[in-house]
Amino acid sequence: MSEDRFDVIIVGAGPAGSTAAYILAGAGKEVLLIERGDEPGAKNMTGGRLYGHSLEKIIPGFAQEAPLERRIVKETVSFLTSDTSVSFDLQSELLGSGGKESYSVLRAEFDCWLAKKAEKAGAILVTGIRVDDLFMEEGRVKGVIAGEDIMEAGVVILADGVNSLLAQKIGMKQELKPHQAAVGAKEIIELPGEVIEDRFNLHEGEGAARLFVGDCTKGRIGGGFLYTNKKSISLGLVFTLSDLQSWEKTVPEMVEDFKHHPAVSPLIKGGRTLEYSAHLVPEAGYSMIPKLYGDGVVVVGDAAGFVINIGYMVRGMDLAIASGEAAAKAIISAHDVYTTQALSRYRKLLEESFVIRDLKQYSKFPAFLNNKRIFNEYPQLIAELMTDFFSVDGSPVPPMMKRILKPVKKVGLMKVASDVWKGVRAL
Ligand SMILES: Cc1cc2nc3c(=O)[nH]c(=O)nc-3n(C[C@H](O)[C@H](O)[C@H](O)COP(=O)(O)OP(=O)(O)OC[C@H]3O[C@@H](n4cnc5c(N)ncnc54)[C@H](O)[C@@H]3O)c2cc1C
């Protein structure tokens, strides 16, 4: 191997890239992992929850050594109007055990840890270097170009995230369309650990995850999220790009409004904002999967659109890790012959795993979510219904069915029935 030639070059040290680097280096491949941030994770953002199953398979017992924040044992979904919140709450040890564990994470620490694991396995990690282009010869990818430097490799893994310009440059992926991506904006708000535990009814080490629908996006498509960390709270909003132009407020203003909602402000009271960040999220699921492999190249993680957003659950990191694993395994089994044919095993492995199966399972959901009633009229309906159920003012109480039908009729009985049917089918 010449000094500038590697078996594998990986662009991007997020969960997808570092996982692939860890497995490939562990299998004896010469791996170069290139990250444009000063540190892995420095440029990354997530809502905050890692579903642990895919990493557990690769690094058994990872939770004992990884810089995780809290093990999630409490889930809450809240429907918001401007002055009301109706919440569905689930608190159970079963959520955080038996292979179903999920953890709040802060990417600056988590990504660094995973990239260091890859380094310890033998990968070379370089940070602060942006890959500008792919080095091509005779129509196949032969390496990467960063500034004046060309670095050659048998195969290149594109793990460069949602907006993968490199995959676009070689025609494997189209430019993102507004309906295919959402913008996420998040603050990390510092609070003492005991205050978090008191406010969210948690024991030490336990964490809560909350999702919000309705007034937090002013009825537009999207939602709010909150994850408890050890000594901070991750709080933010996600909304589709296609809606953004019609907003009268800026994204930071919307986050500020969300922080002042009566259901949210007591949760973050006394907290100090440590960090604000914004990032794109691929939203269109199965329908936006690009060409996944070609001569000398594979695409993994967000770059391949591997994110599932089904309203009450956002998953991208566990898919990124599993796709990094599948790419690494396909490369190992290609025995140094990285043709399109040899790398087609990557797609096969993904199809056999939960990645493609889950994306297919939820493939109708992005279209279902493209319905403003879910974010506007239904939170209003639920708030009216529940407020009515719990109100006693001395006037005669109408029969239950009448009380239910009153707000439902405001939306339209057929519309509600049709949306419920479509929602169940989409799931
Ligand atoms: C607001 C929000 C909330 C989310 N919530 C959750 C959640 O709760 N749970 C969950 O599982 N997922 C969540 N996700 C999705 C999750 O964060 C992503 O799916 C995951 O980070 C994808 O990992 P990745 O390795 O593919 O890409 P990334 O994490 O984006 O990593 C890509 C890396 O490539 C680097 N890079 C890019 N271009 C170059 C270049 N040219 N040269 C060198 N380096 C480059 C970047 O700096 C970055 O480090 C959320 C996302 C957002 C934005």
Short mmCIF file of C-alpha atoms and ligand atoms in Angstrom, two decimals:
data_model
loop_
_atom_site.label_atom_id
_atom_site.label_comp_id
_atom_site.label_asym_id
_atom_site.label_seq_id
_atom_site.Cartn_x
_atom_site.Cartn_y
_atom_site.Cartn_z
CA MET A 1 0.00 0.00 0.00
CA SER A 2 1.38 3.43 -0.93
CA GLU A 3 1.30 6.12 1.74
CA ASP A 4 -1.82 7.68 0.23
CA ARG A 5 -3.62 4.49 -0.73
CA PHE A 6 -5.98 2.76 1.67
CA ASP A 7 -8.22 -0.27 1.41
CA VAL A 8 -11.17 1.85 2.50
CA ILE A 9 -11.69 5.60 2.89
CA ILE A 10 -14.74 6.65 4.90
CA VAL A 11 -16.06 10.19 4.60
CA GLY A 12 -17.77 11.30 7.83
CA ALA A 13 -17.21 10.16 11.43
CA GLY A 14 -20.87 10.09 12.49
CA PRO A 15 -22.39 6.84 13.80
CA ALA A 16 -22.53 5.28 10.30
CA GLY A 17 -18.94 6.07 9.31
CA SER A 18 -17.33 5.23 12.65
CA THR A 19 -19.20 1.91 12.89
CA ALA A 20 -18.02 0.91 9.42
CA ALA A 21 -14.46 2.00 10.32
CA TYR A 22 -14.54 0.00 13.58
CA ILE A 23 -15.61 -3.23 11.86
CA LEU A 24 -13.34 -2.86 8.83
CA ALA A 25 -10.25 -1.97 10.86
CA GLY A 26 -11.04 -4.87 13.21
CA ALA A 27 -11.04 -7.15 10.14
CA GLY A 28 -7.55 -5.97 9.23
CA LYS A 29 -8.40 -3.44 6.51
CA GLU A 30 -6.33 -0.25 6.12
CA VAL A 31 -8.99 2.36 6.89
CA LEU A 32 -8.88 6.15 6.68
CA LEU A 33 -11.79 7.88 8.44
CA ILE A 34 -12.05 11.56 7.43
CA GLU A 35 -14.14 14.04 9.44
CA ARG A 36 -14.54 17.71 8.55
CA GLY A 37 -15.33 18.77 12.13
CA ASP A 38 -12.49 19.58 14.53
CA GLU A 39 -13.69 16.57 16.51
CA PRO A 40 -16.15 13.81 15.57
CA GLY A 41 -19.58 15.03 16.67
CA ALA A 42 -18.56 18.69 16.66
CA LYS A 43 -20.82 19.35 13.65
CA ASN A 44 -23.47 16.78 14.50
CA MET A 45 -26.85 16.98 16.09
CA THR A 46 -29.60 14.65 17.07
CA GLY A 47 -32.78 14.99 19.07
CA GLY A 48 -31.12 12.90 21.59
CA ARG A 49 -32.11 9.26 21.79
CA LEU A 50 -30.09 6.25 20.67
CA TYR A 51 -31.96 2.94 20.36
CA GLY A 52 -29.19 0.63 21.53
CA HIS A 53 -29.95 -2.66 19.76
CA SER A 54 -27.78 -2.24 16.65
CA LEU A 55 -24.69 -1.05 18.52
CA GLU A 56 -25.12 -3.76 21.17
CA LYS A 57 -24.78 -6.35 18.40
CA ILE A 58 -21.46 -4.85 17.29
CA ILE A 59 -20.01 -3.84 20.67
CA PRO A 60 -21.68 -6.06 23.28
CA GLY A 61 -22.06 -4.25 26.59
CA PHE A 62 -21.33 -0.85 24.98
CA ALA A 63 -23.57 0.89 27.52
CA GLN A 64 -21.01 0.20 30.24
CA GLU A 65 -18.30 2.21 28.48
CA ALA A 66 -20.02 4.67 26.12
CA PRO A 67 -20.72 8.24 27.26
CA LEU A 68 -24.50 7.78 27.47
CA GLU A 69 -26.66 10.24 29.35
CA ARG A 70 -29.75 8.48 30.74
CA ARG A 71 -31.54 5.17 30.10
CA ILE A 72 -35.02 6.08 28.90
CA VAL A 73 -37.80 4.58 31.03
CA LYS A 74 -40.49 7.17 30.44
CA GLU A 75 -42.26 8.15 27.20
CA THR A 76 -44.74 10.99 26.90
CA VAL A 77 -46.62 12.26 23.86
CA SER A 78 -48.35 15.61 24.40
CA PHE A 79 -50.96 17.29 22.19
CA LEU A 80 -50.70 21.05 22.56
CA THR A 81 -52.99 23.98 21.91
CA SER A 82 -51.84 27.46 22.89
CA ASP A 83 -53.07 27.02 26.48
CA THR A 84 -53.71 23.29 26.92
CA SER A 85 -51.70 20.10 26.91
CA VAL A 86 -53.07 16.55 26.83
CA SER A 87 -50.42 13.92 27.47
CA PHE A 88 -50.18 10.16 27.15
CA ASP A 89 -47.60 8.87 29.52
CA LEU A 90 -45.85 5.52 29.75
CA GLN A 91 -43.36 4.80 32.52
CA SER A 92 -41.98 1.29 32.71
CA GLU A 93 -38.76 -0.52 33.52
CA LEU A 94 -39.62 -2.74 30.53
CA LEU A 95 -38.83 0.18 28.21
CA GLY A 96 -35.25 0.17 29.38
CA SER A 97 -34.46 -3.56 29.47
CA GLY A 98 -34.42 -6.84 27.56
CA GLY A 99 -32.77 -5.54 24.37
CA LYS A 100 -35.17 -2.58 24.11
CA GLU A 101 -32.85 -0.15 25.87
CA SER A 102 -32.59 3.37 24.54
CA TYR A 103 -30.46 6.19 25.89
CA SER A 104 -30.31 9.95 25.67
CA VAL A 105 -26.98 10.99 24.14
CA LEU A 106 -25.02 14.14 23.42
CA ARG A 107 -23.36 13.76 20.06
CA ALA A 108 -20.19 15.70 20.82
CA GLU A 109 -19.27 13.01 23.35
CA PHE A 110 -20.89 9.96 21.79
CA ASP A 111 -19.43 10.45 18.29
CA CYS A 112 -15.95 11.04 19.74
CA TRP A 113 -16.16 7.82 21.72
CA LEU A 114 -17.27 5.75 18.72
CA ALA A 115 -14.61 7.26 16.44
CA LYS A 116 -11.98 6.51 19.12
CA LYS A 117 -13.18 2.88 19.18
CA ALA A 118 -12.53 2.76 15.43
CA GLU A 119 -9.09 4.30 15.97
CA LYS A 120 -8.26 1.73 18.66
CA ALA A 121 -9.34 -1.02 16.25
CA GLY A 122 -6.71 0.33 13.82
CA ALA A 123 -8.44 2.96 11.67
CA ILE A 124 -6.65 6.24 11.00
CA LEU A 125 -8.89 9.14 12.01
CA VAL A 126 -8.20 12.58 10.59
CA THR A 127 -10.32 15.53 11.66
CA GLY A 128 -10.68 19.10 10.41
CA ILE A 129 -10.43 17.91 6.78
CA ARG A 130 -13.33 18.33 4.37
CA VAL A 131 -13.52 15.98 1.41
CA ASP A 132 -14.33 18.20 -1.58
CA ASP A 133 -14.78 15.62 -4.29
CA LEU A 134 -14.36 12.01 -5.28
CA PHE A 135 -11.38 10.90 -7.30
CA MET A 136 -12.67 9.05 -10.35
CA GLU A 137 -10.89 6.98 -13.01
CA GLU A 138 -12.60 5.23 -15.91
CA GLY A 139 -16.03 5.88 -14.41
CA ARG A 140 -15.31 4.35 -11.02
CA VAL A 141 -14.54 5.87 -7.64
CA LYS A 142 -10.85 5.49 -6.82
CA GLY A 143 -10.47 7.78 -3.83
CA VAL A 144 -11.19 11.23 -2.46
CA ILE A 145 -9.95 14.76 -3.07
CA ALA A 146 -9.45 17.16 -0.16
CA GLY A 147 -7.97 20.51 -1.16
CA GLU A 148 -4.83 19.72 -3.16
CA ASP A 149 -4.60 16.15 -1.90
CA ILE A 150 -5.76 13.00 -3.61
CA MET A 151 -6.07 9.94 -1.40
CA GLU A 152 -6.71 6.65 -3.13
CA ALA A 153 -8.67 3.66 -1.89
CA GLY A 154 -10.10 0.38 -3.09
CA VAL A 155 -13.53 1.54 -1.97
CA VAL A 156 -14.99 4.75 -0.53
CA ILE A 157 -17.86 4.81 1.97
CA LEU A 158 -19.98 7.96 1.85
CA ALA A 159 -21.12 8.52 5.43
CA ASP A 160 -21.30 12.29 5.03
CA GLY A 161 -24.84 12.81 6.28
CA VAL A 162 -28.22 13.93 5.03
CA ASN A 163 -27.10 16.36 2.37
CA SER A 164 -24.35 14.13 0.89
CA LEU A 165 -22.93 16.44 -1.75
CA LEU A 166 -20.46 13.72 -2.75
CA ALA A 167 -23.23 11.22 -3.61
CA GLN A 168 -24.96 14.02 -5.55
CA LYS A 169 -21.76 14.85 -7.45
CA ILE A 170 -21.47 11.33 -8.85
CA GLY A 171 -25.20 11.07 -9.61
CA MET A 172 -26.06 8.49 -6.94
CA LYS A 173 -28.43 10.87 -5.25
CA GLN A 174 -30.65 13.79 -6.26
CA GLU A 175 -30.55 17.17 -4.55
CA LEU A 176 -32.91 17.11 -1.55
CA LYS A 177 -36.44 18.32 -2.33
CA PRO A 178 -38.23 20.39 0.32
CA HIS A 179 -40.75 17.60 1.11
CA GLN A 180 -37.91 15.10 1.65
CA ALA A 181 -36.26 16.89 4.55
CA ALA A 182 -37.09 18.62 7.79
CA VAL A 183 -35.17 21.19 9.76
CA GLY A 184 -34.41 20.37 13.36
CA ALA A 185 -33.43 23.08 15.84
CA LYS A 186 -32.37 22.30 19.36
CA GLU A 187 -31.16 23.87 22.57
CA ILE A 188 -29.24 22.12 25.31
CA ILE A 189 -30.42 23.59 28.60
CA GLU A 190 -28.35 23.03 31.72
CA LEU A 191 -30.11 21.93 34.92
CA PRO A 192 -28.88 20.05 38.02
CA GLY A 193 -29.38 16.27 37.85
CA GLU A 194 -31.57 16.19 41.00
CA VAL A 195 -33.86 18.89 39.56
CA ILE A 196 -34.30 16.82 36.40
CA GLU A 197 -35.08 13.70 38.43
CA ASP A 198 -37.64 15.57 40.59
CA ARG A 199 -39.35 17.27 37.65
CA PHE A 200 -39.65 14.16 35.53
CA ASN A 201 -40.23 11.67 38.36
CA LEU A 202 -37.08 9.67 37.66
CA HIS A 203 -34.51 7.77 39.69
CA GLU A 204 -30.82 8.50 39.21
CA GLY A 205 -29.65 7.37 35.76
CA GLU A 206 -33.19 7.09 34.41
CA GLY A 207 -34.36 9.34 31.61
CA ALA A 208 -37.51 10.65 29.98
CA ALA A 209 -38.39 11.25 26.33
CA ARG A 210 -41.20 13.61 25.36
CA LEU A 211 -42.72 14.43 21.99
CA PHE A 212 -45.10 17.32 21.35
CA VAL A 213 -47.64 17.81 18.56
CA GLY A 214 -49.71 20.89 17.71
CA ASP A 215 -49.11 24.41 18.94
CA CYS A 216 -45.31 23.95 19.14
CA THR A 217 -45.20 24.17 15.32
CA LYS A 218 -48.23 26.49 15.23
CA GLY A 219 -50.23 23.69 13.63
CA ARG A 220 -47.76 23.08 10.83
CA ILE A 221 -46.26 19.69 9.97
CA GLY A 222 -43.62 18.75 12.53
CA GLY A 223 -43.27 18.49 16.28
CA GLY A 224 -41.31 19.18 19.41
CA PHE A 225 -39.02 16.92 21.40
CA LEU A 226 -37.43 16.85 24.83
CA TYR A 227 -34.86 14.40 26.18
CA THR A 228 -33.40 14.44 29.67
CA ASN A 229 -29.62 14.18 29.88
CA LYS A 230 -27.53 13.77 33.05
CA LYS A 231 -27.30 17.50 33.74
CA SER A 232 -29.16 19.08 30.87
CA ILE A 233 -32.26 18.88 28.74
CA SER A 234 -32.28 18.64 24.95
CA LEU A 235 -35.28 20.59 23.71
CA GLY A 236 -36.16 21.32 20.12
CA LEU A 237 -38.46 21.40 17.14
CA VAL A 238 -38.56 19.64 13.79
CA PHE A 239 -40.55 20.94 10.81
CA THR A 240 -40.63 20.15 7.10
CA LEU A 241 -38.66 22.37 4.76
CA SER A 242 -41.66 22.72 2.43
CA ASP A 243 -43.58 24.56 5.17
CA LEU A 244 -40.80 26.86 6.22
CA GLN A 245 -41.33 29.57 3.60
CA SER A 246 -44.85 30.28 4.88
CA TRP A 247 -43.69 30.90 8.46
CA GLU A 248 -43.96 34.38 9.79
CA LYS A 249 -41.34 33.66 12.50
CA THR A 250 -37.74 32.54 12.27
CA VAL A 251 -36.70 29.11 13.54
CA PRO A 252 -34.99 30.47 16.71
CA GLU A 253 -38.14 32.53 17.43
CA MET A 254 -40.26 29.39 17.15
CA VAL A 255 -37.94 27.57 19.58
CA GLU A 256 -38.22 30.52 21.96
CA ASP A 257 -42.06 30.40 21.77
CA PHE A 258 -41.96 26.64 22.41
CA LYS A 259 -39.84 27.22 25.53
CA HIS A 260 -42.54 29.57 26.82
CA HIS A 261 -45.47 27.21 26.25
CA PRO A 262 -47.18 26.58 29.62
CA ALA A 263 -46.55 22.82 29.28
CA VAL A 264 -42.84 23.32 28.61
CA SER A 265 -41.66 26.34 30.60
CA PRO A 266 -42.00 24.65 34.05
CA LEU A 267 -39.86 21.76 32.79
CA ILE A 268 -36.91 24.01 31.90
CA LYS A 269 -37.42 26.68 34.58
CA GLY A 270 -34.13 28.00 35.95
CA GLY A 271 -32.16 26.31 33.17
CA ARG A 272 -29.33 27.97 31.25
CA THR A 273 -29.00 27.50 27.50
CA LEU A 274 -25.57 26.04 26.76
CA GLU A 275 -25.87 25.43 23.04
CA TYR A 276 -28.13 26.05 20.04
CA SER A 277 -27.86 23.99 16.86
CA ALA A 278 -29.84 23.25 13.71
CA HIS A 279 -29.60 20.39 11.24
CA LEU A 280 -31.52 18.70 8.43
CA VAL A 281 -33.35 15.38 8.91
CA PRO A 282 -34.21 13.11 5.96
CA GLU A 283 -37.97 12.63 6.16
CA ALA A 284 -39.27 10.78 3.14
CA GLY A 285 -38.13 7.32 4.28
CA TYR A 286 -38.18 4.40 1.87
CA SER A 287 -39.09 6.54 -1.15
CA MET A 288 -35.91 8.62 -0.89
CA ILE A 289 -33.36 5.79 -0.79
CA PRO A 290 -30.75 6.63 -3.44
CA LYS A 291 -28.48 4.34 -5.42
CA LEU A 292 -26.69 2.58 -2.58
CA TYR A 293 -23.57 1.24 -4.26
CA GLY A 294 -21.53 1.54 -7.41
CA ASP A 295 -18.04 0.75 -8.65
CA GLY A 296 -15.79 1.51 -5.69
CA VAL A 297 -18.41 3.28 -3.55
CA VAL A 298 -21.23 2.68 -1.03
CA VAL A 299 -23.59 5.14 0.67
CA VAL A 300 -24.63 4.69 4.34
CA GLY A 301 -26.66 6.33 7.11
CA ASP A 302 -28.39 9.68 6.57
CA ALA A 303 -26.61 10.03 3.22
CA ALA A 304 -28.77 7.09 2.13
CA GLY A 305 -31.92 8.63 3.72
CA PHE A 306 -32.10 5.95 6.43
CA VAL A 307 -34.34 7.73 8.95
CA ILE A 308 -37.75 6.69 10.26
CA ASN A 309 -39.98 9.46 11.58
CA ILE A 310 -43.36 8.20 12.68
CA GLY A 311 -44.38 11.13 14.80
CA TYR A 312 -43.99 9.54 18.22
CA MET A 313 -40.58 8.09 17.35
CA VAL A 314 -37.55 9.35 15.40
CA ARG A 315 -34.89 6.80 14.51
CA GLY A 316 -31.78 7.47 12.50
CA MET A 317 -28.76 6.53 14.61
CA ASP A 318 -29.65 2.84 14.98
CA LEU A 319 -30.19 2.66 11.20
CA ALA A 320 -26.93 4.52 10.57
CA ILE A 321 -25.02 2.04 12.76
CA ALA A 322 -26.67 -0.99 11.13
CA SER A 323 -26.02 0.36 7.61
CA GLY A 324 -22.37 1.01 8.53
CA GLU A 325 -22.18 -2.61 9.67
CA ALA A 326 -23.80 -3.90 6.46
CA ALA A 327 -21.43 -1.83 4.29
CA ALA A 328 -18.40 -3.11 6.23
CA LYS A 329 -19.53 -6.73 5.90
CA ALA A 330 -20.18 -6.34 2.17
CA ILE A 331 -16.72 -4.82 1.70
CA ILE A 332 -15.04 -7.60 3.68
CA SER A 333 -16.79 -10.26 1.65
CA ALA A 334 -15.88 -8.52 -1.64
CA HIS A 335 -12.25 -9.68 -1.11
CA ASP A 336 -10.65 -6.53 -2.54
CA VAL A 337 -12.73 -6.58 -5.75
CA TYR A 338 -15.01 -3.60 -5.27
CA THR A 339 -17.15 -3.78 -8.38
CA THR A 340 -20.83 -2.87 -8.46
CA GLN A 341 -21.57 -6.59 -8.63
CA ALA A 342 -19.44 -7.43 -5.57
CA LEU A 343 -20.84 -4.53 -3.54
CA SER A 344 -24.46 -5.46 -4.33
CA ARG A 345 -24.24 -7.64 -1.22
CA TYR A 346 -24.61 -4.41 0.77
CA ARG A 347 -28.21 -3.99 -0.40
CA LYS A 348 -28.88 -7.68 0.28
CA LEU A 349 -27.61 -7.38 3.84
CA LEU A 350 -29.72 -4.27 4.39
CA GLU A 351 -32.79 -6.06 3.06
CA GLU A 352 -32.22 -8.94 5.44
CA SER A 353 -31.79 -6.53 8.37
CA PHE A 354 -34.37 -4.33 10.08
CA VAL A 355 -33.16 -1.29 8.11
CA ILE A 356 -34.98 -1.85 4.82
CA ARG A 357 -37.76 -3.87 6.46
CA ASP A 358 -38.68 -1.07 8.88
CA LEU A 359 -38.34 1.61 6.20
CA LYS A 360 -40.70 -0.41 3.99
CA GLN A 361 -43.08 -1.03 6.88
CA TYR A 362 -43.43 2.71 7.46
CA SER A 363 -43.18 3.74 3.79
CA LYS A 364 -46.73 5.17 3.76
CA PHE A 365 -46.22 7.22 6.91
CA PRO A 366 -44.51 10.30 5.41
CA ALA A 367 -47.54 10.77 3.09
CA PHE A 368 -49.91 10.27 6.04
CA LEU A 369 -48.09 12.94 8.06
CA ASN A 370 -48.56 15.39 5.19
CA ASN A 371 -51.97 16.26 6.66
CA LYS A 372 -52.27 19.50 8.60
CA ARG A 373 -55.31 18.25 10.56
CA ILE A 374 -52.91 16.07 12.59
CA PHE A 375 -51.00 19.14 13.76
CA ASN A 376 -53.85 21.61 14.03
CA GLU A 377 -57.38 20.33 14.36
CA TYR A 378 -56.69 17.07 16.22
CA PRO A 379 -54.69 18.57 19.11
CA GLN A 380 -57.57 21.09 19.42
CA LEU A 381 -60.14 18.27 19.32
CA ILE A 382 -58.31 16.21 21.96
CA ALA A 383 -57.90 19.28 24.21
CA GLU A 384 -61.63 20.15 23.95
CA LEU A 385 -62.67 16.58 24.61
CA MET A 386 -60.45 16.11 27.64
CA THR A 387 -61.21 19.55 29.07
CA ASP A 388 -64.92 18.74 28.80
CA PHE A 389 -64.46 15.33 30.50
CA PHE A 390 -62.76 16.86 33.50
CA SER A 391 -64.94 20.00 33.85
CA VAL A 392 -67.67 20.26 36.48
CA ASP A 393 -69.60 23.55 36.72
CA GLY A 394 -72.99 22.49 38.06
CA SER A 395 -74.75 22.44 34.66
CA PRO A 396 -76.37 19.12 33.64
CA VAL A 397 -73.86 16.70 32.08
CA PRO A 398 -74.81 15.62 28.51
CA PRO A 399 -74.53 11.92 27.54
CA MET A 400 -70.96 10.74 26.82
CA MET A 401 -71.57 10.12 23.09
CA LYS A 402 -72.87 13.66 22.64
CA ARG A 403 -69.80 15.05 24.39
CA ILE A 404 -67.49 13.04 22.14
CA LEU A 405 -69.33 13.88 18.93
CA LYS A 406 -69.45 17.63 19.55
CA PRO A 407 -65.73 18.36 18.90
CA VAL A 408 -65.46 15.49 16.39
CA LYS A 409 -68.24 17.01 14.27
CA LYS A 410 -66.34 20.30 14.16
CA VAL A 411 -63.58 18.54 12.21
CA GLY A 412 -66.02 16.29 10.32
CA LEU A 413 -66.91 12.73 11.26
CA MET A 414 -65.87 11.29 7.87
CA LYS A 415 -62.56 13.15 7.88
CA VAL A 416 -61.72 11.83 11.36
CA ALA A 417 -62.71 8.27 10.42
CA SER A 418 -60.71 8.43 7.21
CA ASP A 419 -57.60 9.85 8.96
CA VAL A 420 -57.75 7.20 11.69
CA TRP A 421 -58.04 4.48 9.03
CA LYS A 422 -55.14 5.94 7.01
CA GLY A 423 -53.00 6.28 10.17
CA VAL A 424 -53.57 2.66 11.20
CA ARG A 425 -52.77 1.47 7.65
CA ALA A 426 -49.63 3.63 7.48
CA LEU A 427 -48.32 2.06 10.69
C1 LIG B 1 -33.35 17.44 15.17
C2 LIG B 1 -32.98 16.00 14.97
C3 LIG B 1 -33.47 15.06 15.86
C4 LIG B 1 -33.12 13.71 15.70
N1 LIG B 1 -33.50 12.83 16.66
C5 LIG B 1 -33.06 11.56 16.61
C6 LIG B 1 -33.26 10.67 17.68
O1 LIG B 1 -33.76 11.06 18.75
N2 LIG B 1 -32.85 9.39 17.54
C7 LIG B 1 -32.21 8.94 16.41
O2 LIG B 1 -31.85 7.75 16.35
N3 LIG B 1 -31.98 9.78 15.39
C8 LIG B 1 -32.36 11.06 15.46
N4 LIG B 1 -32.05 11.94 14.46
C9 LIG B 1 -31.36 11.42 13.26
C10 LIG B 1 -29.89 11.10 13.53
O3 LIG B 1 -29.26 12.20 14.14
C11 LIG B 1 -29.19 10.76 12.21
O4 LIG B 1 -29.95 9.78 11.54
C12 LIG B 1 -27.77 10.23 12.42
O5 LIG B 1 -26.97 11.22 12.99
C13 LIG B 1 -27.16 9.79 11.08
O6 LIG B 1 -25.82 9.40 11.27
P1 LIG B 1 -24.81 9.47 10.06
O7 LIG B 1 -23.53 8.92 10.58
O8 LIG B 1 -25.39 8.85 8.85
O9 LIG B 1 -24.67 11.01 9.69
P2 LIG B 1 -24.19 12.25 10.58
O10 LIG B 1 -24.40 11.98 12.01
O11 LIG B 1 -24.81 13.44 9.96
O12 LIG B 1 -22.61 12.28 10.33
C14 LIG B 1 -22.07 12.71 9.10
C15 LIG B 1 -20.64 13.15 9.37
O13 LIG B 1 -20.01 13.45 8.14
C16 LIG B 1 -19.25 14.63 8.29
N5 LIG B 1 -19.09 15.19 6.96
C17 LIG B 1 -20.07 15.66 6.13
N6 LIG B 1 -19.55 16.05 4.95
C18 LIG B 1 -18.20 15.81 5.03
C19 LIG B 1 -17.12 16.01 4.11
N7 LIG B 1 -17.34 16.49 2.89
N8 LIG B 1 -15.88 15.68 4.51
C20 LIG B 1 -15.65 15.16 5.77
N9 LIG B 1 -16.65 14.96 6.68
C21 LIG B 1 -17.91 15.27 6.30
C22 LIG B 1 -20.07 15.48 9.25
O14 LIG B 1 -19.31 16.49 9.87
C23 LIG B 1 -20.57 14.43 10.21
O15 LIG B 1 -19.69 14.22 11.27
C24 LIG B 1 -32.34 13.30 14.59
C25 LIG B 1 -31.85 14.25 13.70
C26 LIG B 1 -32.14 15.60 13.90
C27 LIG B 1 -31.53 16.61 12.97
#
